[in-house]
Short mmCIF file of C-alpha atoms and ligand atoms in Angstrom, two decimals:
data_model
loop_
_atom_site.label_atom_id
_atom_site.label_comp_id
_atom_site.label_asym_id
_atom_site.label_seq_id
_atom_site.Cartn_x
_atom_site.Cartn_y
_atom_site.Cartn_z
CA MET A 1 -25.84 6.04 -4.73
CA ARG A 2 -27.34 4.54 -1.55
CA THR A 3 -25.36 4.72 1.70
CA ASP A 4 -28.09 3.95 4.24
CA HIS A 5 -26.97 0.42 5.20
CA VAL A 6 -23.17 0.60 5.20
CA THR A 7 -21.35 -1.79 7.56
CA TYR A 8 -18.30 -0.06 9.01
CA GLU A 9 -15.57 -2.66 9.45
CA SER A 10 -12.79 -2.08 11.99
CA PHE A 11 -10.56 -4.65 10.18
CA THR A 12 -11.13 -5.18 6.44
CA GLY A 13 -13.90 -6.04 4.01
CA TRP A 14 -11.83 -8.72 2.25
CA ILE A 15 -11.52 -11.48 4.87
CA ASP A 16 -12.30 -12.48 8.45
CA PRO A 17 -9.48 -12.51 11.01
CA PRO A 18 -7.67 -15.88 11.25
CA ALA A 19 -9.10 -18.44 13.70
CA ASP A 20 -5.63 -19.57 14.86
CA VAL A 21 -4.07 -16.37 16.22
CA GLN A 22 -0.72 -17.45 17.68
CA PRO A 23 0.15 -17.10 21.37
CA ALA A 24 2.10 -14.12 22.68
CA LEU A 25 5.76 -14.31 23.65
CA GLU A 26 6.18 -15.30 27.30
CA GLY A 27 9.66 -15.21 28.79
CA ASP A 28 13.00 -14.32 27.21
CA LEU A 29 14.68 -15.75 24.16
CA SER A 30 17.61 -15.18 21.90
CA CYS A 31 17.92 -15.34 18.11
CA ARG A 32 20.09 -14.31 15.17
CA VAL A 33 17.48 -12.00 13.52
CA ALA A 34 14.26 -10.55 14.95
CA VAL A 35 11.63 -8.90 12.75
CA ILE A 36 9.18 -6.38 14.25
CA GLY A 37 5.87 -6.30 12.35
CA GLY A 38 4.03 -9.07 10.51
CA GLY A 39 2.69 -7.30 7.42
CA ILE A 40 3.65 -8.54 3.95
CA ASN A 41 6.93 -6.66 4.39
CA GLY A 42 8.06 -8.23 7.67
CA MET A 43 6.67 -11.66 6.78
CA SER A 44 8.65 -11.61 3.52
CA THR A 45 11.87 -10.75 5.37
CA ALA A 46 11.31 -13.57 7.86
CA LEU A 47 10.44 -16.06 5.11
CA ARG A 48 13.53 -15.27 3.07
CA LEU A 49 15.75 -15.57 6.15
CA VAL A 50 14.41 -19.02 7.08
CA GLU A 51 14.51 -20.10 3.44
CA ARG A 52 18.23 -19.32 3.54
CA GLY A 53 18.72 -21.27 6.76
CA HIS A 54 18.63 -18.49 9.34
CA ASP A 55 17.16 -18.45 12.82
CA VAL A 56 14.31 -15.89 12.92
CA VAL A 57 11.79 -14.57 15.43
CA LEU A 58 8.90 -12.40 14.23
CA LEU A 59 6.90 -10.29 16.69
CA GLU A 60 3.50 -8.97 15.61
CA ALA A 61 1.30 -6.74 17.78
CA GLU A 62 -2.03 -8.23 16.58
CA PHE A 63 -1.88 -11.03 13.99
CA CYS A 64 0.13 -11.22 10.79
CA GLY A 65 -1.70 -9.28 8.09
CA HIS A 66 -3.67 -7.12 10.52
CA GLY A 67 -2.37 -3.82 9.08
CA ALA A 68 -2.57 -2.25 5.62
CA SER A 69 -1.56 -5.56 4.04
CA SER A 70 -5.10 -6.99 4.36
CA ARG A 71 -6.95 -3.73 3.92
CA ASN A 72 -5.67 -2.34 0.64
CA ALA A 73 -7.44 -2.19 -2.72
CA GLY A 74 -5.55 -5.20 -4.07
CA GLN A 75 -4.11 -3.32 -7.07
CA LEU A 76 -0.65 -4.79 -7.69
CA ALA A 77 1.08 -1.84 -9.34
CA GLY A 78 3.86 -2.01 -11.91
CA ALA A 79 4.91 1.64 -11.47
CA PRO A 80 6.14 3.73 -8.52
CA GLY A 81 3.59 5.39 -6.23
CA GLY A 82 3.23 9.11 -5.57
CA ASP A 83 3.24 12.00 -8.03
CA ILE A 84 5.47 10.76 -10.86
CA GLN A 85 5.98 14.22 -12.36
CA LEU A 86 7.16 15.50 -8.98
CA LEU A 87 9.36 12.43 -8.46
CA ASP A 88 10.91 13.03 -11.87
CA LEU A 89 11.54 16.66 -10.98
CA LEU A 90 13.09 15.90 -7.58
CA SER A 91 14.76 12.54 -8.20
CA ARG A 92 15.23 12.15 -11.98
CA LYS A 93 18.40 10.10 -11.59
CA LYS A 94 16.52 7.60 -9.46
CA MET A 95 13.65 7.08 -11.92
CA PRO A 96 15.16 4.21 -13.95
CA GLY A 97 15.99 2.42 -10.70
CA MET A 98 12.51 3.04 -9.31
CA MET A 99 10.85 1.79 -12.49
CA ARG A 100 12.95 -1.36 -12.51
CA LEU A 101 12.20 -1.92 -8.83
CA ALA A 102 8.44 -1.40 -9.32
CA GLU A 103 8.18 -3.88 -12.20
CA ARG A 104 10.43 -6.48 -10.54
CA ALA A 105 8.41 -6.09 -7.32
CA ALA A 106 5.17 -6.95 -9.13
CA HIS A 107 6.79 -9.98 -10.79
CA HIS A 108 8.23 -11.04 -7.42
CA VAL A 109 4.73 -11.12 -5.90
CA GLU A 110 3.33 -13.00 -8.90
CA ASP A 111 6.10 -15.59 -8.52
CA PHE A 112 5.43 -15.88 -4.78
CA ILE A 113 1.72 -16.48 -5.39
CA ALA A 114 2.50 -19.15 -7.99
CA LYS A 115 5.26 -20.83 -5.96
CA HIS A 116 3.10 -21.18 -2.84
CA ASP A 117 -0.15 -21.71 -4.72
CA ILE A 118 -1.87 -18.88 -2.83
CA ASP A 119 -5.55 -18.63 -3.64
CA CYS A 120 -5.97 -14.84 -3.70
CA GLU A 121 -7.94 -14.39 -6.94
CA TYR A 122 -4.92 -12.86 -8.66
CA GLU A 123 -5.41 -11.79 -12.27
CA ALA A 124 -2.61 -10.19 -14.30
CA THR A 125 -4.87 -7.49 -15.76
CA GLY A 126 -2.44 -4.60 -15.28
CA ASN A 127 -3.72 -1.35 -13.79
CA ALA A 128 -4.45 1.98 -15.42
CA PHE A 129 -3.83 5.62 -14.61
CA ALA A 130 -7.33 6.76 -15.62
CA ALA A 131 -8.16 10.34 -16.65
CA VAL A 132 -11.49 11.87 -15.61
CA SER A 133 -10.94 15.01 -17.73
CA ARG A 134 -8.93 16.30 -20.67
CA GLY A 135 -6.62 18.01 -18.18
CA GLN A 136 -5.93 14.69 -16.47
CA MET A 137 -5.38 13.09 -19.88
CA GLY A 138 -2.62 15.61 -20.55
CA ARG A 139 -1.05 14.65 -17.26
CA VAL A 140 -1.34 10.95 -18.14
CA ARG A 141 0.59 11.55 -21.39
CA ARG A 142 3.34 13.42 -19.55
CA VAL A 143 3.60 10.65 -16.95
CA ALA A 144 3.71 7.97 -19.68
CA LYS A 145 6.66 9.79 -21.29
CA ILE A 146 8.54 9.88 -18.00
CA ILE A 147 7.88 6.21 -17.32
CA THR A 148 8.87 5.13 -20.82
CA ARG A 149 12.06 7.22 -20.67
CA ALA A 150 12.86 5.50 -17.37
CA GLY A 151 12.47 2.07 -19.00
CA GLY A 152 8.94 1.24 -17.82
CA HIS A 153 6.30 -0.56 -19.84
CA VAL A 154 3.06 1.36 -20.37
CA GLU A 155 0.66 2.24 -23.18
CA VAL A 156 -1.65 5.23 -23.56
CA GLY A 157 -5.10 5.04 -25.12
CA THR A 158 -8.71 6.13 -25.07
CA ALA A 159 -11.14 4.43 -22.70
CA GLU A 160 -12.32 2.22 -25.54
CA GLU A 161 -8.79 1.27 -26.62
CA LEU A 162 -7.81 0.36 -23.06
CA GLY A 163 -11.07 -1.39 -22.18
CA ILE A 164 -11.85 0.86 -19.21
CA PRO A 165 -15.31 2.32 -18.42
CA ARG A 166 -16.65 4.95 -20.77
CA GLY A 167 -17.04 7.44 -17.88
CA PHE A 168 -13.26 8.00 -18.18
CA VAL A 169 -11.60 9.96 -20.99
CA GLY A 170 -8.71 7.51 -21.40
CA GLY A 171 -5.56 6.56 -19.59
CA MET A 172 -2.25 4.77 -19.35
CA ARG A 173 -2.05 1.04 -18.88
CA GLU A 174 0.77 -0.48 -16.83
CA LEU A 175 1.61 -3.70 -18.64
CA VAL A 176 2.93 -5.30 -15.44
CA GLY A 177 0.78 -6.15 -12.39
CA GLY A 178 -2.88 -6.85 -11.78
CA ARG A 179 -5.51 -7.24 -9.08
CA MET A 180 -6.09 -9.61 -6.20
CA ASN A 181 -7.84 -10.16 -2.89
CA PRO A 182 -5.16 -8.69 -0.58
CA GLY A 183 -6.67 -10.22 2.55
CA ALA A 184 -6.41 -13.71 1.06
CA PHE A 185 -2.86 -12.90 -0.10
CA SER A 186 -1.77 -11.78 3.39
CA LEU A 187 -3.33 -14.77 5.12
CA GLY A 188 -1.79 -17.03 2.45
CA MET A 189 1.64 -15.58 3.20
CA ARG A 190 0.93 -15.96 6.93
CA ARG A 191 0.15 -19.65 6.38
CA VAL A 192 3.47 -20.17 4.56
CA LEU A 193 5.25 -18.39 7.42
CA LEU A 194 3.53 -20.42 10.16
CA ASP A 195 4.45 -23.62 8.28
CA SER A 196 8.11 -22.53 8.16
CA SER A 197 10.75 -22.78 10.89
CA ALA A 198 10.35 -19.09 11.86
CA ARG A 199 9.26 -18.54 15.45
CA VAL A 200 6.17 -16.30 15.19
CA PHE A 201 4.61 -14.56 18.18
CA GLU A 202 1.34 -12.72 17.58
CA GLN A 203 -0.46 -10.48 20.10
CA THR A 204 3.09 -9.34 20.97
CA LYS A 205 3.69 -5.63 20.73
CA VAL A 206 7.26 -4.41 20.95
CA THR A 207 7.28 -1.52 23.42
CA ASP A 208 10.98 -0.70 23.44
CA VAL A 209 14.11 -1.29 21.36
CA THR A 210 17.47 -0.85 23.11
CA ARG A 211 21.08 -2.05 22.84
CA GLU A 212 22.70 -4.12 25.59
CA SER A 213 26.08 -5.87 25.54
CA GLY A 214 26.42 -5.65 21.76
CA ARG A 215 22.94 -7.03 20.99
CA VAL A 216 19.56 -5.44 20.28
CA VAL A 217 16.92 -6.06 22.93
CA LEU A 218 13.20 -5.95 22.13
CA THR A 219 10.91 -5.49 25.10
CA THR A 220 7.32 -6.75 25.09
CA SER A 221 4.79 -6.92 27.93
CA GLN A 222 5.64 -10.52 28.89
CA GLY A 223 9.15 -11.15 27.62
CA ARG A 224 12.26 -9.90 25.86
CA VAL A 225 14.08 -10.94 22.70
CA ARG A 226 17.85 -10.55 22.29
CA ALA A 227 18.95 -10.50 18.67
CA ASP A 228 22.13 -9.92 16.65
CA ARG A 229 20.13 -8.15 13.95
CA VAL A 230 16.68 -6.50 14.03
CA VAL A 231 14.43 -5.44 11.16
CA LEU A 232 11.86 -2.72 11.71
CA ALA A 233 8.89 -3.53 9.43
CA THR A 234 6.18 -1.64 11.26
CA ASN A 235 5.02 0.54 8.34
CA ALA A 236 2.87 3.48 9.50
CA PHE A 237 3.11 2.28 13.10
CA ALA A 238 6.84 3.12 13.21
CA GLY A 239 6.94 4.30 16.84
CA GLU A 240 10.09 6.29 17.43
CA TRP A 241 12.25 4.51 19.96
CA ASP A 242 15.56 6.01 21.05
CA ILE A 243 17.63 3.95 18.59
CA THR A 244 15.22 3.89 15.64
CA PRO A 245 15.10 6.59 12.89
CA LYS A 246 13.18 9.79 13.52
CA HIS A 247 10.53 11.07 11.07
CA LEU A 248 10.80 7.96 8.88
CA SER A 249 7.27 8.62 7.64
CA VAL A 250 3.96 10.25 8.41
CA PRO A 251 0.96 8.00 9.22
CA ILE A 252 -2.05 8.63 6.99
CA TYR A 253 -5.47 6.95 7.25
CA VAL A 254 -7.16 6.05 3.94
CA ILE A 255 -10.34 4.15 3.21
CA GLU A 256 -11.97 1.76 0.75
CA VAL A 257 -15.67 0.96 0.27
CA GLU A 258 -17.41 -1.88 -1.55
CA THR A 259 -20.70 -1.84 -3.44
CA GLU A 260 -23.40 -4.45 -3.14
CA PRO A 261 -23.18 -7.22 -5.81
CA ILE A 262 -24.14 -5.76 -9.20
CA ASP A 263 -25.99 -7.56 -11.98
CA PRO A 264 -23.27 -8.93 -14.36
CA ASP A 265 -25.14 -7.52 -17.40
CA ARG A 266 -24.99 -4.03 -15.90
CA LEU A 267 -21.26 -4.46 -15.23
CA ALA A 268 -20.71 -5.69 -18.79
CA ALA A 269 -22.48 -2.57 -20.12
CA LEU A 270 -19.74 -0.37 -18.58
CA GLY A 271 -17.24 -1.38 -21.26
CA TRP A 272 -14.70 -2.36 -18.57
CA THR A 273 -13.50 -5.27 -20.70
CA SER A 274 -9.87 -5.21 -19.51
CA GLY A 275 -10.85 -5.59 -15.83
CA MET A 276 -7.90 -3.32 -14.96
CA GLY A 277 -7.83 -1.54 -11.63
CA LEU A 278 -8.03 2.24 -12.06
CA VAL A 279 -6.41 5.18 -10.30
CA THR A 280 -7.45 8.72 -11.22
CA GLN A 281 -4.96 11.54 -11.72
CA HIS A 282 -6.18 13.75 -8.89
CA ALA A 283 -3.49 14.94 -6.45
CA ILE A 284 -5.22 12.58 -4.01
CA MET A 285 -6.35 9.71 -6.19
CA GLU A 286 -9.59 7.83 -6.38
CA ASN A 287 -9.20 4.10 -7.12
CA TYR A 288 -11.77 1.72 -8.64
CA ARG A 289 -11.61 -2.03 -9.24
CA LEU A 290 -13.89 -4.94 -10.02
CA THR A 291 -13.98 -8.03 -7.78
CA PRO A 292 -14.88 -11.64 -8.59
CA ARG A 293 -17.99 -11.21 -6.40
CA ASN A 294 -19.39 -8.73 -8.98
CA THR A 295 -18.83 -5.75 -6.73
CA ILE A 296 -16.70 -2.64 -7.20
CA VAL A 297 -14.20 -1.67 -4.50
CA PHE A 298 -13.19 1.97 -4.56
CA GLY A 299 -11.70 4.56 -2.26
CA VAL A 300 -9.13 7.09 -0.94
CA ARG A 301 -9.93 10.71 -2.24
CA ARG A 302 -9.07 12.16 1.18
CA LEU A 303 -6.00 11.68 3.43
CA GLU A 304 -6.33 11.92 7.19
CA ARG A 305 -3.16 12.45 9.18
CA GLY A 306 -2.50 10.48 12.37
CA THR A 307 -1.23 12.84 15.03
CA SER A 308 0.03 10.61 17.85
CA TYR A 309 1.20 7.08 18.62
CA PRO A 310 -0.14 4.52 19.18
CA LEU A 311 -2.29 5.02 16.08
CA PRO A 312 -5.98 4.52 16.91
CA GLU A 313 -8.15 1.70 15.53
CA LYS A 314 -10.55 3.66 13.35
CA VAL A 315 -13.58 3.15 11.15
CA PRO A 316 -14.21 5.40 8.11
CA ASP A 317 -15.86 8.77 8.48
CA PRO A 318 -19.45 8.49 7.10
CA GLY A 319 -18.96 11.94 5.52
CA LEU A 320 -16.11 10.59 3.38
CA VAL A 321 -18.17 7.52 2.45
CA GLU A 322 -20.90 9.93 1.21
CA GLU A 323 -18.29 11.86 -0.74
CA LEU A 324 -16.92 8.70 -2.38
CA ALA A 325 -20.50 7.67 -3.22
CA SER A 326 -21.08 10.94 -5.01
CA ALA A 327 -17.78 10.61 -6.95
CA PHE A 328 -18.79 7.06 -7.95
CA ALA A 329 -22.13 8.32 -9.29
CA THR A 330 -20.23 10.84 -11.48
CA ARG A 331 -17.75 8.26 -12.83
CA PHE A 332 -20.38 5.49 -13.23
CA PRO A 333 -23.69 7.28 -13.91
CA MET A 334 -25.26 3.99 -15.08
CA LEU A 335 -24.75 2.58 -11.57
CA ALA A 336 -25.86 5.63 -9.60
CA ASP A 337 -28.63 3.61 -7.89
CA VAL A 338 -26.26 0.93 -6.50
CA ALA A 339 -25.69 0.75 -2.71
CA ILE A 340 -22.45 0.74 -0.74
CA ASP A 341 -22.41 -2.35 1.47
CA ARG A 342 -19.29 -1.83 3.56
CA ALA A 343 -16.42 0.47 4.36
CA TRP A 344 -13.03 0.01 6.03
CA GLY A 345 -9.71 1.79 6.26
CA GLY A 346 -6.10 1.47 7.28
CA TRP A 347 -2.87 3.32 7.97
CA ILE A 348 -0.26 3.93 5.30
CA ALA A 349 3.16 5.53 5.70
CA ILE A 350 4.01 8.56 3.56
CA THR A 351 7.66 9.56 3.28
CA SER A 352 8.91 13.08 2.54
CA SER A 353 10.48 11.94 -0.78
CA TRP A 354 7.38 9.90 -1.76
CA LEU A 355 9.83 7.04 -2.32
CA PRO A 356 10.06 3.85 -0.30
CA ARG A 357 12.88 3.86 2.24
CA ALA A 358 15.28 1.24 3.50
CA GLY A 359 18.49 1.54 5.46
CA ARG A 360 20.41 0.65 8.56
CA MET A 361 21.05 2.33 11.92
CA GLY A 362 24.42 1.17 13.24
CA GLU A 363 25.48 -2.35 12.28
CA ASP A 364 22.47 -4.17 13.62
CA LEU A 365 19.15 -2.35 13.03
CA TYR A 366 17.57 -2.41 9.55
CA TYR A 367 14.40 -0.60 8.52
CA SER A 368 12.21 -0.93 5.49
CA ILE A 369 9.20 1.21 4.61
CA ALA A 370 7.93 0.48 1.15
CA CYS A 371 4.55 2.08 1.18
CA ASN A 372 3.35 5.49 0.04
CA GLY A 373 0.15 3.61 -0.80
CA HIS A 374 1.95 1.27 -3.24
CA GLY A 375 3.37 -1.38 -0.96
CA LEU A 376 1.38 -4.38 -2.15
CA ALA A 377 4.10 -5.17 -4.67
CA GLN A 378 7.01 -3.26 -3.20
CA ALA A 379 6.77 -4.20 0.50
CA PRO A 380 7.26 -7.98 -0.04
CA TYR A 381 10.03 -7.38 -2.57
CA VAL A 382 11.95 -4.90 -0.43
CA GLY A 383 11.41 -7.15 2.61
CA THR A 384 13.05 -10.01 0.72
CA LEU A 385 15.97 -7.82 -0.39
CA ILE A 386 16.54 -6.70 3.22
CA ALA A 387 16.89 -10.35 4.26
CA ASP A 388 19.44 -10.91 1.49
CA ALA A 389 21.34 -7.79 2.59
CA ILE A 390 21.56 -9.11 6.15
CA ILE A 391 22.86 -12.49 4.98
CA ASP A 392 25.16 -11.38 2.15
CA GLY A 393 26.35 -8.11 3.62
CA GLU A 394 25.83 -6.35 0.30
CA LEU A 395 22.94 -4.50 -1.34
CA HIS A 396 21.02 -5.70 -4.39
CA GLU A 397 20.88 -2.93 -7.05
CA ASP A 398 17.16 -2.38 -6.34
CA LEU A 399 17.83 -1.92 -2.64
CA GLN A 400 20.62 0.53 -3.50
CA THR A 401 17.97 2.70 -5.20
CA LEU A 402 16.17 3.14 -1.86
CA TRP A 403 19.08 2.90 0.51
CA GLN A 404 19.53 5.82 2.91
CA ALA A 405 23.17 6.48 3.60
CA ARG A 406 22.23 8.63 6.59
CA PRO A 407 18.97 8.11 8.45
CA ARG A 408 18.07 11.82 8.59
CA PHE A 409 14.65 12.63 7.23
CA PRO A 410 13.00 16.02 6.78
CA ARG A 411 9.38 16.32 7.83
CA PRO A 412 7.14 15.74 4.78
CA MET A 413 5.73 18.96 3.30
CA MET A 414 1.98 19.56 2.94
CA MET A 415 1.20 16.71 5.33
CA SER A 416 -0.32 18.89 8.05
CA ARG A 417 -4.09 18.66 8.37
CA ALA A 418 -4.40 22.12 6.76
CA GLY A 419 -2.05 21.09 3.91
CA LEU A 420 -4.03 17.93 3.18
CA ARG A 421 -7.30 19.89 3.26
CA THR A 422 -5.84 22.34 0.71
CA ILE A 423 -4.80 19.55 -1.67
CA TRP A 424 -8.29 18.03 -1.34
CA ALA A 425 -9.89 21.46 -2.07
CA VAL A 426 -7.78 21.92 -5.23
CA ASP A 427 -8.96 18.50 -6.50
CA ARG A 428 -12.59 19.45 -5.82
CA PHE A 429 -12.16 22.81 -7.58
CA ASN A 430 -10.75 21.03 -10.66
CA ASP A 431 -13.63 18.51 -10.56
CA LEU A 432 -16.08 21.41 -10.50
CA VAL A 433 -14.43 23.15 -13.47
CA ASN A 434 -14.29 19.89 -15.44
CA GLY A 435 -17.94 19.15 -14.63
CA SER A 436 -19.01 22.60 -15.93
CA ARG A 437 -16.94 22.14 -19.13
CA ARG A 438 -18.48 18.69 -19.67
CA ASN A 439 -22.00 20.09 -19.23
CA ALA A 440 -21.25 22.98 -21.60
CA ARG A 441 -20.00 20.54 -24.27
CA MET A 442 -23.09 18.34 -23.85
CA ASN A 443 -25.41 21.36 -24.13
CA GLY A 444 -24.02 22.44 -27.37
C1 LIG B 501 -7.01 1.42 2.28
C2 LIG B 501 -5.68 1.09 1.65
C3 LIG B 501 -5.59 0.89 0.28
C4 LIG B 501 -4.35 0.56 -0.32
N1 LIG B 501 -4.33 0.20 -1.63
C5 LIG B 501 -3.19 -0.26 -2.16
C6 LIG B 501 -3.17 -0.80 -3.47
O1 LIG B 501 -4.20 -0.97 -4.12
N2 LIG B 501 -1.97 -1.17 -4.01
C7 LIG B 501 -0.81 -1.07 -3.28
O2 LIG B 501 0.26 -1.38 -3.82
N3 LIG B 501 -0.81 -0.65 -2.00
C8 LIG B 501 -1.97 -0.25 -1.42
N4 LIG B 501 -1.98 0.15 -0.12
C9 LIG B 501 -0.71 0.15 0.63
C10 LIG B 501 -0.29 -1.26 1.07
O3 LIG B 501 -1.35 -1.93 1.69
C11 LIG B 501 0.88 -1.15 2.04
O4 LIG B 501 1.92 -0.40 1.41
C12 LIG B 501 1.48 -2.49 2.47
O5 LIG B 501 0.49 -3.36 2.92
C13 LIG B 501 2.52 -2.24 3.55
O6 LIG B 501 2.86 -3.47 4.12
P1 LIG B 501 3.65 -3.49 5.48
O7 LIG B 501 3.93 -4.90 5.82
O8 LIG B 501 4.80 -2.55 5.39
O9 LIG B 501 2.67 -2.81 6.53
P2 LIG B 501 1.44 -3.35 7.41
O10 LIG B 501 0.61 -4.32 6.68
O11 LIG B 501 0.75 -2.15 7.95
O12 LIG B 501 2.16 -4.15 8.57
C14 LIG B 501 2.81 -3.55 9.66
C15 LIG B 501 2.60 -4.50 10.84
O13 LIG B 501 3.43 -4.12 11.92
C16 LIG B 501 2.74 -4.39 13.12
N5 LIG B 501 3.34 -3.58 14.18
C17 LIG B 501 3.40 -2.23 14.22
N6 LIG B 501 4.02 -1.82 15.33
C18 LIG B 501 4.39 -2.93 16.00
C19 LIG B 501 5.06 -3.15 17.25
N7 LIG B 501 5.49 -2.13 18.01
N8 LIG B 501 5.27 -4.43 17.66
C20 LIG B 501 4.83 -5.48 16.88
N9 LIG B 501 4.18 -5.31 15.70
C21 LIG B 501 3.95 -4.05 15.28
C22 LIG B 501 1.30 -4.00 12.79
O14 LIG B 501 0.36 -4.61 13.67
C23 LIG B 501 1.17 -4.49 11.35
O15 LIG B 501 0.62 -5.78 11.28
C24 LIG B 501 -3.18 0.50 0.50
C25 LIG B 501 -3.28 0.71 1.87
C26 LIG B 501 -4.50 1.00 2.45
C27 LIG B 501 -4.59 1.18 3.95
#
């Protein structure tokens, strides 16, 4: 695969930044609820609050959609993120709740797209857990059992039965969800927000969160906001202020790349008739998906830990782009001559439980982190439920599944640089063993 003319994007490959970035906050103001962070999570909270007649201010450091929300692979999942076998082992009682939440979250996003007529190329294809080896296929079957037992809707099949490329052994199809252009989705949600009565300040980074005279005060470089309630929706950028939760998550940088446009006949020859997005069953997954521009977007395979705040603006490491290119050539040998056109990346938040988190510090400060690399569906849904919790004073059953009674979080295991390198090395070792077995089978 050719990687000699890759454009390294510092934002995303899906869209250009908006032309109408909103002015920063200047001076002081007061409101009922303030939301910090304008990703799909925070925007959803603000939208629900104004929809229900509340006075809202949203503060976003760059522009709404600047973070992971515009940079992801656009695979709207219908199942929880993370290692489902591990989740089942550690949190079996929570699995039915998590399954219900994951499927409802995907439907919530589909309804939002339809209600606001957002042109984000959404197609309800479902997504598949795709196996690259017999070992991974065994894992897929075990995961399918867990999901089915927890009330989820999936089906297992060979590559041919599922309509996924023949380079994969088979997989498990999530019957709920699909694929979209996440940049267009985020900017579509931003448009709905800017057209609403919410007061939105972009280019406005919150530098401190304190309590004064019974209210929460948000400090920015040119003004302050006093609010009765505050929602922290900063995802991986969750800076730890004195009154916000410690160790909520670990920031991890992940990347996506996109091929050049590929001849439609060559794409058709792959046997990818379902058009489903794919995630492999490595400990650190690879993901692959088709786009309407006849390209394939794929990525992750390696996790890079952020070590200090503020998180840096990064572009992908060319070494990882090379590595992804070589994995692509193994999974899609018929396309091994295709070039990668561009690469980008973004920060996700990984929690120690691998589950999304939501909760409250005191009476007035709510937080909501719905990521672990699966927030495209879950972040808007959880954001909406947080707004309802603020208004109604009670928790929807799906929010109860995530709710943290006490905001005390252990540091995530295996998330040191050495730990992540070890997980990556185990994946590569398994790839090597599977490659040798495949060659042995082909040779006789
Ligand atoms: C490369 C990549 C691929 C992914 N693929 C998928 C996928 O296919 N499917 C899926 O479900 N999920 C995927 N994800 C995860 C998904 O994108 C996220 O879970 C989701 O976008 C999280 O939304 P959010 O609103 O919480 O965070 P973000 O979009 O990151 O928004 C947080 C916002 O807060 C702002 N902010 C932070 N600090 C402050 C501050 N102090 N003051 C003001 N504003 C602040 C930031 O500027 C940012 O705009 C992927 C993520 C990445 C990076």
